[in-house]
Every structure is written in structure tokens, then in C-alpha cells.
XYZ file of N, CA and C in Angstrom:
708
model
N 84.314 84.267 78.690
C 84.014 85.060 79.888
C 83.833 86.523 79.494
N 82.747 87.119 80.005
C 82.458 88.519 79.741
C 83.527 89.405 80.379
N 83.869 90.459 79.689
C 84.813 91.430 80.232
C 84.059 92.603 80.842
N 84.621 93.161 81.904
C 84.066 94.379 82.490
C 84.744 95.571 81.843
N 84.050 96.684 81.791
C 84.625 97.892 81.203
C 84.784 98.938 82.301
N 85.971 99.527 82.355
C 86.246 100.548 83.360
C 86.961 101.709 82.709
N 86.292 102.861 82.679
C 86.828 104.075 82.058
C 87.323 103.809 80.641
N 86.570 102.974 79.925
C 86.875 102.706 78.520
C 87.804 101.535 78.271
N 88.280 100.881 79.321
C 89.220 99.780 79.156
C 88.588 98.462 79.617
N 88.778 97.430 78.803
C 88.241 96.113 79.121
C 89.137 95.393 80.116
N 88.517 94.803 81.126
C 89.257 94.052 82.152
C 88.571 92.704 82.324
N 89.366 91.639 82.276
C 88.805 90.294 82.385
C 88.289 90.019 83.796
N 87.214 89.235 83.870
C 86.539 88.977 85.139
C 86.849 87.586 85.702
N 87.940 86.982 85.268
C 88.301 85.661 85.767
C 88.772 85.724 87.216
N 88.598 84.613 87.921
C 89.251 84.512 89.216
C 90.698 84.063 88.982
N 91.457 83.909 90.041
C 92.898 83.646 89.917
C 93.185 82.386 89.091
N 92.557 81.267 89.460
C 92.819 79.996 88.769
C 92.384 80.050 87.307
N 91.247 80.666 87.055
C 90.767 80.795 85.675
C 91.732 81.630 84.838
N 92.230 82.721 85.411
C 93.158 83.592 84.682
C 94.442 82.847 84.320
N 94.919 82.004 85.230
C 96.116 81.199 84.954
C 95.873 80.290 83.754
N 94.729 79.615 83.750
C 94.419 78.687 82.659
C 94.245 79.416 81.336
N 93.627 80.591 81.380
C 93.439 81.377 80.153
C 94.783 81.829 79.603
N 95.658 82.284 80.470
C 96.989 82.716 80.027
C 97.751 81.565 79.389
N 97.634 80.387 79.965
C 98.335 79.208 79.435
C 97.777 78.788 78.075
N 96.496 78.990 77.878
C 95.885 78.566 76.615
C 95.990 79.623 75.522
N 95.801 80.883 75.889
C 95.841 81.959 74.903
C 97.264 82.384 74.539
N 98.168 82.309 75.533
C 99.519 82.870 75.376
C 99.400 84.386 75.186
N 100.464 85.025 74.722
C 100.410 86.453 74.461
C 100.654 87.309 75.692
N 100.161 88.533 75.635
C 100.460 89.581 76.611
C 99.439 89.596 77.744
N 99.938 89.488 78.964
C 99.106 89.633 80.157
C 99.418 90.985 80.786
N 98.425 91.859 80.853
C 98.597 93.170 81.486
C 98.019 93.115 82.889
N 98.844 93.431 83.878
C 98.389 93.505 85.273
C 98.096 94.971 85.566
N 96.858 95.347 85.364
C 96.527 96.771 85.297
C 96.215 97.374 86.668
N 96.603 98.636 86.828
C 96.328 99.389 88.052
C 95.862 100.795 87.684
N 95.415 101.598 88.633
C 94.898 102.932 88.307
C 95.900 103.827 87.584
N 97.179 103.741 87.945
C 98.189 104.577 87.283
C 98.270 104.260 85.802
N 98.171 102.984 85.468
C 98.243 102.570 84.068
C 97.018 103.033 83.290
N 95.840 102.940 83.910
C 94.625 103.412 83.246
C 94.699 104.918 83.035
N 95.194 105.631 84.040
C 95.337 107.085 83.928
C 96.290 107.440 82.790
N 97.414 106.730 82.713
C 98.390 107.002 81.647
C 97.809 106.644 80.281
N 97.107 105.519 80.208
C 96.531 105.086 78.935
C 95.471 106.061 78.429
N 94.776 106.705 79.360
C 93.745 107.662 78.961
C 94.347 108.912 78.318
N 95.654 109.107 78.516
C 96.341 110.282 77.974
C 97.306 109.931 76.838
N 97.555 108.634 76.643
C 98.540 108.201 75.660
C 97.915 107.136 74.772
N 97.613 107.506 73.540
C 96.891 106.611 72.646
C 97.680 105.347 72.318
N 99.005 105.467 72.231
C 99.822 104.299 71.915
C 99.768 103.263 73.042
N 99.842 103.753 74.281
C 99.757 102.828 75.416
C 98.353 102.246 75.518
N 97.353 103.056 75.228
C 95.969 102.565 75.251
C 95.804 101.412 74.268
N 96.428 101.522 73.092
C 96.341 100.457 72.095
C 96.995 99.173 72.593
N 98.099 99.313 73.320
C 98.772 98.140 73.874
C 97.841 97.407 74.837
N 97.169 98.174 75.705
C 96.238 97.574 76.667
C 95.061 96.923 75.945
N 94.524 97.625 74.947
C 93.376 97.106 74.204
C 93.691 95.795 73.482
N 94.942 95.638 73.054
C 95.318 94.454 72.283
C 95.893 93.327 73.138
N 95.939 93.511 74.447
C 96.454 92.449 75.326
C 95.500 91.256 75.321
N 96.075 90.063 75.409
C 95.260 88.856 75.430
C 94.539 88.664 76.759
N 95.099 89.215 77.812
C 94.496 89.091 79.138
C 94.816 90.343 79.943
N 93.797 90.942 80.550
C 93.979 92.129 81.397
C 93.393 91.807 82.762
N 94.254 91.734 83.779
C 93.797 91.353 85.109
C 93.914 92.535 86.075
N 92.977 92.652 87.030
C 92.964 93.787 87.965
C 93.990 93.608 89.084
N 95.134 94.225 88.918
C 96.209 94.107 89.903
C 95.995 95.059 91.079
N 95.686 96.293 90.798
C 95.568 97.294 91.858
C 94.225 97.233 92.574
N 94.254 97.512 93.884
C 93.023 97.563 94.665
C 92.100 98.655 94.134
N 92.699 99.718 93.568
C 91.902 100.797 93.003
C 91.056 100.324 91.835
N 91.610 99.421 91.023
C 90.860 98.873 89.896
C 89.729 97.985 90.403
N 90.020 97.166 91.406
C 88.977 96.316 91.988
C 87.842 97.169 92.548
N 88.205 98.242 93.255
C 87.201 99.139 93.821
C 86.417 99.835 92.713
N 87.130 100.287 91.683
C 86.472 100.949 90.568
C 85.466 100.039 89.885
N 85.849 98.786 89.681
C 84.933 97.826 89.066
C 83.701 97.599 89.938
N 83.928 97.547 91.241
C 82.800 97.341 92.157
C 81.832 98.523 92.098
N 82.371 99.723 91.949
C 81.532 100.917 91.896
C 80.638 100.932 90.668
N 81.068 100.239 89.591
C 80.241 100.190 88.379
C 79.515 98.848 88.256
N 79.443 98.108 89.383
C 78.607 96.917 89.421
C 79.268 95.602 89.088
N 80.600 95.554 89.151
C 81.310 94.307 88.856
C 82.155 93.896 90.054
N 81.752 92.816 90.699
C 82.485 92.317 91.852
C 83.567 91.347 91.362
N 84.728 91.883 91.019
C 85.814 91.108 90.413
C 86.953 90.961 91.409
N 87.499 89.756 91.509
C 88.596 89.506 92.440
C 89.878 90.174 91.973
N 90.597 90.773 92.907
C 91.912 91.334 92.593
C 92.911 90.193 92.414
N 93.773 90.327 91.408
C 94.811 89.331 91.156
C 96.159 90.043 91.197
N 96.881 89.884 92.279
C 98.169 90.560 92.434
C 99.155 90.036 91.384
N 99.775 90.945 90.649
C 100.693 90.556 89.591
C 101.844 89.699 90.069
N 102.377 90.006 91.258
C 103.512 89.250 91.787
C 103.109 87.808 92.072
N 101.885 87.599 92.553
C 101.401 86.247 92.817
C 101.082 85.514 91.517
N 100.521 86.238 90.572
C 100.175 85.639 89.278
C 101.434 85.153 88.561
N 102.461 85.991 88.538
C 103.710 85.627 87.864
C 104.391 84.450 88.559
N 104.351 84.438 89.893
C 104.961 83.352 90.653
C 104.244 82.034 90.368
N 102.942 82.077 90.335
C 102.164 80.877 90.027
C 102.484 80.393 88.612
N 102.642 81.333 87.690
C 102.946 80.948 86.320
C 104.316 80.291 86.217
N 105.269 80.737 87.017
C 106.584 80.099 87.059
C 106.451 78.646 87.512
N 105.590 78.413 88.486
C 105.359 77.044 88.958
C 104.621 76.207 87.925
N 103.682 76.825 87.232
C 102.890 76.110 86.243
C 103.723 75.711 85.026
N 104.731 76.500 84.704
C 105.527 76.247 83.494
C 106.922 75.736 83.824
N 107.132 75.244 85.048
C 108.468 74.800 85.434
C 108.952 73.685 84.506
N 110.217 73.767 84.157
C 110.789 72.858 83.182
C 110.804 73.466 81.793
N 109.897 74.406 81.535
C 109.849 75.102 80.250
C 110.790 76.309 80.291
N 111.277 76.758 79.130
C 112.216 77.888 79.100
C 111.584 79.199 79.545
N 112.294 79.892 80.447
C 111.809 81.149 81.015
C 112.873 82.235 80.833
N 112.439 83.450 80.539
C 113.348 84.586 80.392
C 112.947 85.700 81.351
N 113.953 86.381 81.912
C 113.749 87.494 82.837
C 114.435 88.739 82.280
N 113.718 89.842 82.235
C 114.296 91.112 81.798
C 113.876 92.193 82.785
N 114.866 92.956 83.303
C 114.534 94.095 84.143
C 115.271 94.136 85.461
N 115.053 95.216 86.195
C 115.631 95.465 87.517
C 117.152 95.662 87.427
N 117.777 95.876 88.582
C 119.230 96.029 88.640
C 119.882 94.659 88.517
N 121.147 94.645 88.101
C 121.846 93.384 87.844
C 121.866 92.480 89.066
N 122.171 93.041 90.239
C 122.254 92.187 91.425
C 120.872 91.730 91.880
N 119.843 92.514 91.570
C 118.478 92.142 91.921
C 118.015 90.948 91.102
N 118.196 91.011 89.803
C 117.746 89.920 88.941
C 118.536 88.648 89.239
N 119.813 88.809 89.564
C 120.642 87.649 89.887
C 120.143 86.961 91.161
N 119.880 87.758 92.204
C 119.397 87.190 93.468
C 117.993 86.605 93.313
N 117.171 87.264 92.514
C 115.809 86.772 92.300
C 115.831 85.392 91.649
N 116.665 85.246 90.637
C 116.748 83.963 89.933
C 117.292 82.873 90.858
N 118.303 83.195 91.643
C 118.869 82.217 92.596
C 117.791 81.754 93.583
N 117.062 82.718 94.153
C 116.024 82.377 95.130
C 114.903 81.548 94.504
N 114.512 81.918 93.290
C 113.446 81.194 92.616
C 113.870 79.769 92.269
N 115.131 79.614 91.861
C 115.630 78.272 91.548
C 115.679 77.396 92.794
N 115.978 78.002 93.931
C 115.970 77.248 95.187
C 114.564 76.821 95.574
N 113.600 77.614 95.183
C 112.208 77.348 95.537
C 111.509 76.449 94.521
N 111.848 76.652 93.234
C 111.214 75.889 92.147
C 112.298 75.045 91.490
N 112.369 73.795 91.870
C 113.515 72.948 91.510
C 113.715 72.790 90.007
N 112.642 72.794 89.233
C 112.753 72.559 87.800
C 112.761 73.851 86.986
N 112.943 74.967 87.644
C 112.926 76.249 86.930
C 114.046 76.284 85.892
N 113.668 76.561 84.644
C 114.602 76.513 83.521
C 114.800 77.917 82.947
N 115.719 78.662 83.534
C 115.973 80.038 83.111
C 116.989 80.031 81.969
N 116.555 80.471 80.803
C 117.428 80.431 79.627
C 117.990 81.800 79.258
N 117.452 82.863 79.899
C 117.933 84.206 79.529
C 117.631 85.183 80.660
N 118.618 86.013 80.993
C 118.406 87.129 81.929
C 119.083 88.373 81.378
N 118.470 89.503 81.628
C 119.029 90.793 81.226
C 118.517 91.843 82.199
N 119.446 92.554 82.845
C 118.996 93.610 83.755
C 118.331 94.727 82.959
N 117.691 95.613 83.661
C 116.915 96.655 82.990
C 117.688 97.888 82.581
N 118.997 97.893 82.815
C 119.790 99.086 82.529
C 120.534 98.943 81.208
N 119.755 98.744 80.152
C 120.332 98.631 78.818
C 119.844 99.795 77.955
N 120.660 100.153 76.987
C 120.286 101.223 76.060
C 120.064 100.689 74.652
N 120.630 99.520 74.371
C 120.477 98.906 73.050
C 119.280 97.967 73.046
N 118.104 98.563 73.007
C 116.864 97.797 73.111
C 116.736 96.736 72.025
N 117.150 97.076 70.809
C 117.022 96.124 69.707
C 117.821 94.855 69.973
N 118.989 95.015 70.585
C 119.795 93.831 70.912
C 119.027 92.906 71.856
N 118.452 93.491 72.892
C 117.732 92.694 73.876
C 116.497 92.055 73.252
N 115.770 92.805 72.460
C 114.601 92.258 71.772
C 115.000 91.070 70.895
N 116.084 91.226 70.155
C 116.552 90.163 69.265
C 116.985 88.926 70.054
N 117.660 89.156 71.185
C 118.137 88.028 71.992
C 116.973 87.246 72.593
N 115.980 87.967 73.082
C 114.817 87.295 73.655
C 114.066 86.525 72.574
N 113.876 87.166 71.422
C 113.167 86.514 70.316
C 113.896 85.259 69.856
N 115.218 85.305 69.856
C 116.008 84.148 69.436
C 115.863 82.981 70.411
N 115.726 83.298 71.693
C 115.611 82.253 72.719
C 114.245 81.566 72.715
N 113.203 82.286 72.270
C 111.849 81.733 72.221
C 111.412 81.103 73.554
N 111.401 81.881 74.630
C 110.968 81.339 75.925
C 109.472 81.050 75.924
N 109.062 80.151 76.785
C 107.629 79.901 76.940
C 107.002 80.960 77.847
N 107.811 81.487 78.766
C 107.350 82.518 79.692
C 108.385 83.627 79.751
N 107.937 84.863 79.575
C 108.807 86.036 79.648
C 108.266 86.984 80.705
N 109.096 87.298 81.702
C 108.726 88.245 82.755
C 109.573 89.496 82.596
N 108.904 90.644 82.507
C 109.594 91.904 82.242
C 109.323 92.882 83.381
N 110.395 93.299 84.048
C 110.281 94.202 85.200
C 110.987 95.523 84.895
N 110.397 96.285 83.992
C 110.973 97.574 83.598
C 110.133 98.747 84.090
N 109.068 98.434 84.809
C 108.143 99.491 85.213
C 107.227 99.838 84.053
N 106.045 100.337 84.387
C 105.078 100.715 83.363
C 105.257 102.201 83.004
N 105.192 102.567 81.719
C 104.724 101.786 80.566
C 105.841 101.052 79.807
N 107.086 101.206 80.236
C 108.212 100.654 79.475
C 108.106 99.152 79.301
N 107.683 98.440 80.353
C 107.631 96.986 80.243
C 106.545 96.531 79.260
N 105.413 97.218 79.254
C 104.350 96.867 78.309
C 104.757 97.199 76.872
N 105.463 98.297 76.696
C 105.939 98.667 75.358
C 106.956 97.654 74.857
N 107.822 97.196 75.741
C 108.838 96.197 75.389
C 108.155 94.903 74.938
N 107.178 94.454 75.706
C 106.456 93.225 75.371
C 105.725 93.365 74.040
N 105.104 94.508 73.821
C 104.328 94.719 72.595
C 105.187 94.570 71.349
N 106.438 95.004 71.457
C 107.361 94.898 70.318
C 107.726 93.454 70.006
N 107.491 92.557 70.958
C 107.851 91.152 70.770
C 106.670 90.259 70.390
N 105.471 90.794 70.406
C 104.283 89.954 70.256
C 104.287 89.121 68.978
N 104.619 89.743 67.862
C 104.584 88.994 66.603
C 105.746 88.016 66.490
N 106.810 88.254 67.261
C 107.990 87.392 67.196
C 107.935 86.249 68.202
N 107.043 86.370 69.168
C 106.897 85.335 70.196
C 105.423 84.954 70.338
N 104.836 84.373 69.292
C 103.395 84.081 69.315
C 102.992 83.013 70.322
N 103.932 82.201 70.764
C 103.604 81.113 71.696
C 104.120 81.365 73.108
N 104.469 82.612 73.389
C 105.044 82.970 74.691
C 104.026 83.700 75.555
N 103.993 83.360 76.837
C 103.218 84.120 77.818
C 104.123 85.242 78.314
N 103.697 86.486 78.161
C 104.534 87.637 78.495
C 103.829 88.524 79.510
N 104.492 88.766 80.625
C 103.862 89.508 81.722
C 104.776 90.635 82.190
N 104.236 91.835 82.309
C 104.946 92.936 82.947
C 104.764 92.813 84.444
N 105.876 92.709 85.172
C 105.771 92.349 86.603
C 106.236 93.443 87.557
N 106.490 94.645 87.068
C 106.810 95.753 87.960
C 107.954 95.471 88.902
N 107.678 95.549 90.217
C 108.722 95.355 91.222
C 108.834 93.940 91.758
N 108.313 92.954 91.024
C 108.321 91.574 91.517
C 109.723 91.027 91.736
N 110.662 91.391 90.869
C 112.033 90.889 91.030
C 112.620 91.363 92.361
N 112.269 92.583 92.756
C 112.759 93.121 94.032
C 112.261 92.275 95.199
N 111.004 91.839 95.102
C 110.423 90.995 96.149
C 111.088 89.625 96.156
N 111.224 89.021 94.987
C 111.794 87.674 94.898
C 113.270 87.643 95.278
N 113.939 88.767 95.094
C 115.363 88.829 95.459
C 115.546 88.941 96.965
N 114.487 89.359 97.658
C 114.577 89.586 99.093
C 114.966 91.000 99.451
N 115.173 91.837 98.444
C 115.565 93.232 98.684
C 114.392 94.069 99.183
N 113.202 93.695 98.783
C 111.985 94.395 99.215
C 111.095 93.408 99.945
N 110.664 93.798 101.131
C 109.816 92.931 101.945
C 108.369 92.992 101.467
N 107.769 91.835 101.256
C 106.357 91.779 100.893
C 105.521 92.186 102.097
N 104.434 92.846 101.856
C 103.550 93.272 102.931
C 103.025 92.058 103.695
N 102.800 92.189 105.010
C 102.227 91.086 105.784
C 100.917 90.609 105.168
N 100.564 89.373 105.439
C 99.402 88.746 104.799
C 98.111 89.513 105.035
N 97.953 90.112 106.202
C 96.732 90.855 106.480
C 96.570 92.024 105.521
N 97.686 92.697 105.187
C 97.645 93.794 104.212
C 97.278 93.256 102.832
N 97.839 92.089 102.480
C 97.556 91.485 101.179
C 96.078 91.140 101.050
N 95.523 90.530 102.092
C 94.115 90.119 102.044
C 93.180 91.319 101.942
N 93.566 92.419 102.576
C 92.730 93.623 102.555
C 93.001 94.499 101.338
N 93.960 94.074 100.503
C 94.298 94.867 99.327
C 95.021 96.151 99.669
N 95.759 96.142 100.783
C 96.423 97.357 101.252
C 97.947 97.268 101.175
N 98.447 96.461 100.256
C 99.895 96.371 100.086
C 100.490 97.726 99.716
N 99.728 98.497 98.924
C 100.201 99.820 98.525
C 100.406 100.712 99.749
N 99.535 100.581 100.757
C 99.652 101.381 101.967
C 100.887 100.967 102.760
N 101.112 99.664 102.868
C 102.274 99.153 103.599
C 103.575 99.639 102.952
N 103.635 99.551 101.610
C 104.851 99.978 100.916
C 105.052 101.490 101.005
N 103.948 102.231 101.053
C 104.060 103.692 101.183
C 104.589 104.062 102.565
N 104.166 103.312 103.573
C 104.671 103.537 104.932
C 106.172 103.251 104.975
N 106.568 102.151 104.303
C 107.973 101.758 104.275
C 108.806 102.662 103.377
N 108.179 103.147 102.285
C 108.881 104.000 101.319
C 108.057 105.266 101.095
N 108.171 106.263 101.977
C 107.348 107.473 101.882
C 107.437 108.190 100.528
N 108.539 108.001 99.793
C 108.684 108.671 98.499
C 107.630 108.197 97.492
N 107.036 107.021 97.760
C 105.990 106.505 96.881
C 104.690 107.306 97.008
N 104.574 108.106 98.092
C 103.343 108.850 98.350
C 102.989 109.757 97.165
N 103.997 110.450 96.636
C 103.752 111.381 95.530
C 103.272 110.657 94.280
N 103.673 109.380 94.130
C 103.279 108.609 92.954
C 101.844 108.128 93.070
N 101.450 107.743 94.274
C 100.113 107.186 94.484
C 99.058 108.273 94.609
N 99.417 109.367 95.266
C 98.478 110.471 95.446
C 98.921 111.648 94.593
N 97.997 112.301 93.873
C 96.538 112.110 93.992
C 95.948 111.085 93.021
N 96.784 110.248 92.364
C 96.271 109.340 91.331
C 95.141 108.456 91.828
N 95.329 107.804 92.992
C 94.321 106.851 93.468
C 92.993 107.515 93.797
N 92.954 108.568 94.649
C 91.647 109.183 94.937
C 91.016 109.827 93.704
N 91.841 110.413 92.828
C 91.300 111.017 91.613
C 90.713 109.940 90.700
N 91.328 108.765 90.695
C 90.830 107.650 89.889
C 89.442 107.241 90.375
N 89.292 107.114 91.677
C 87.995 106.725 92.240
C 86.932 107.773 91.917
N 87.301 109.031 92.047
C 86.352 110.109 91.726
C 85.964 110.084 90.253
N 86.934 109.778 89.393
C 86.663 109.712 87.959
C 85.706 108.565 87.645
N 85.913 107.431 88.322
C 85.013 106.297 88.133
C 83.601 106.670 88.571
N 83.490 107.332 89.722
C 82.178 107.738 90.226
C 81.489 108.700 89.261
N 82.291 109.508 88.608
C 81.720 110.525 87.717
C 81.364 109.970 86.343
N 82.247 109.124 85.808
C 82.072 108.659 84.434
C 81.786 107.168 84.301
N 82.008 106.400 85.391
C 81.934 104.950 85.288
C 80.611 104.413 84.806
N 79.511 105.083 85.150
C 78.184 104.609 84.731
C 78.092 104.557 83.208
N 78.800 105.411 82.512
C 78.784 105.404 81.058
C 79.397 104.124 80.500
N 80.381 103.556 81.212
C 80.995 102.305 80.786
C 79.965 101.177 80.762
N 79.131 101.162 81.799
C 78.132 100.099 81.924
C 77.155 100.125 80.739
N 76.884 101.315 80.235
C 75.889 101.470 79.176
C 76.471 101.361 77.765
N 77.791 101.129 77.650
C 78.409 101.049 76.320
C 78.281 99.651 75.743
């Protein structure tokens, strides 16, 4: 499948079901990319390399979907929380590891997921408030999970996964942001109408006004940058 290019970064053009199958066959790092991540990668060469070397890059943010459309690529948005949940169902019975979020959040998330997915086989959990990174990396590598979900926020979660790539060649590894908060029930998912319109970010900003400073001016500036430079991507 041809990849689309947006502001210098390759993004896969699979639909949801295709992306699931590709992740299962390729294994490796799945990046659920959004405008904030592209903006950060454009300023940080190390993070840019992590994105460039990912086995699968899917358009999580509505801003990325819009940006791709502006440069002539009508690509479906794939919400990271839905992608990770589907992958849990697809790999049920296989060993799964969870890293990130607060201790009570990860605990509640795992309980809820086990109630929903009867064969879920969780072999390792670690909250995100650790300082001995090498210990956690070693423990995850020793467990050799088939699926690893990391909720440390970007770029920390992608950096954590990158350090494990050579040690977990047969593992599907996904940075899932705030997904554990949703699965735990601590954070309410946006109503379906917001999800269908790609406006979950707006719903969460209404619910959590402090997120406004994080989203703005990143999102409108991202769109303007695509309008200004995006045509060059098409010609590369």
C-alpha cells in the first residue's frame, strides 16, 4: 500500500481493518500520529527518526486526516483508542503487557477489559510513575508479550517503545496516550456523534478547558503549515 506524505512524514493509507491486519503481520511499532507529534518531530530529529522507522503510522488526529485531504489524500482517520481495543480483541489469549498511567487507572482499566474480553491474558502491568526505566524495559523484554500498550504520553511512550524494538521483534507495540483513562472509566469517551465527526478533541476540551492551551495554536498552525508547504510533499 502506498504511503501518503505529510510535512515530510510518511503515513499509511490503510483503512481500519487493513491496518489491523498489517499490524498483526508486520509486528513492530505502531505510531498513532497527530498534529502535535508531527510538530514535535519537525523540531526533534531523534523523535523524527522514531516515526520514520515505525512499521505502521496511522492518522489518529482529525488534524492529520484534514492535512492529508488538503494535499490530495482522502485517508480514513483511525482513532488510537479504537485501534488498540480492536487489537486486544484480535490477540485475546495471547500475552499482553500494559505500561503507563496512574496505578489505580491501570488497575481499573485491566479489570474492565478483562470483564469485557474474557480471554484477555495480561502478563505484565506497570504504572507510568517509574524512574528506573531500565528495570521496566528489562521486565517487559523478559515477558515477551505479543501485544504491548504504552500510555506514557508522547513523545515518552514512543521513545520507550523504540528502546524495545530490537528486544521484542515479534511484538506489536502501540503508544496509546490516554486510552487507559478511558478504559478505566475515569474519563468519559466523547458521544458517538463527536467521534463520527472527528471532534473528540473538541468534546474533551469542553470537558477539560486546560487542554485548550495544548491544542491551540498547534492545530490551526498545523493546518496553515500544510496549506503553505504541503504541496511540496506531493511532489517529493
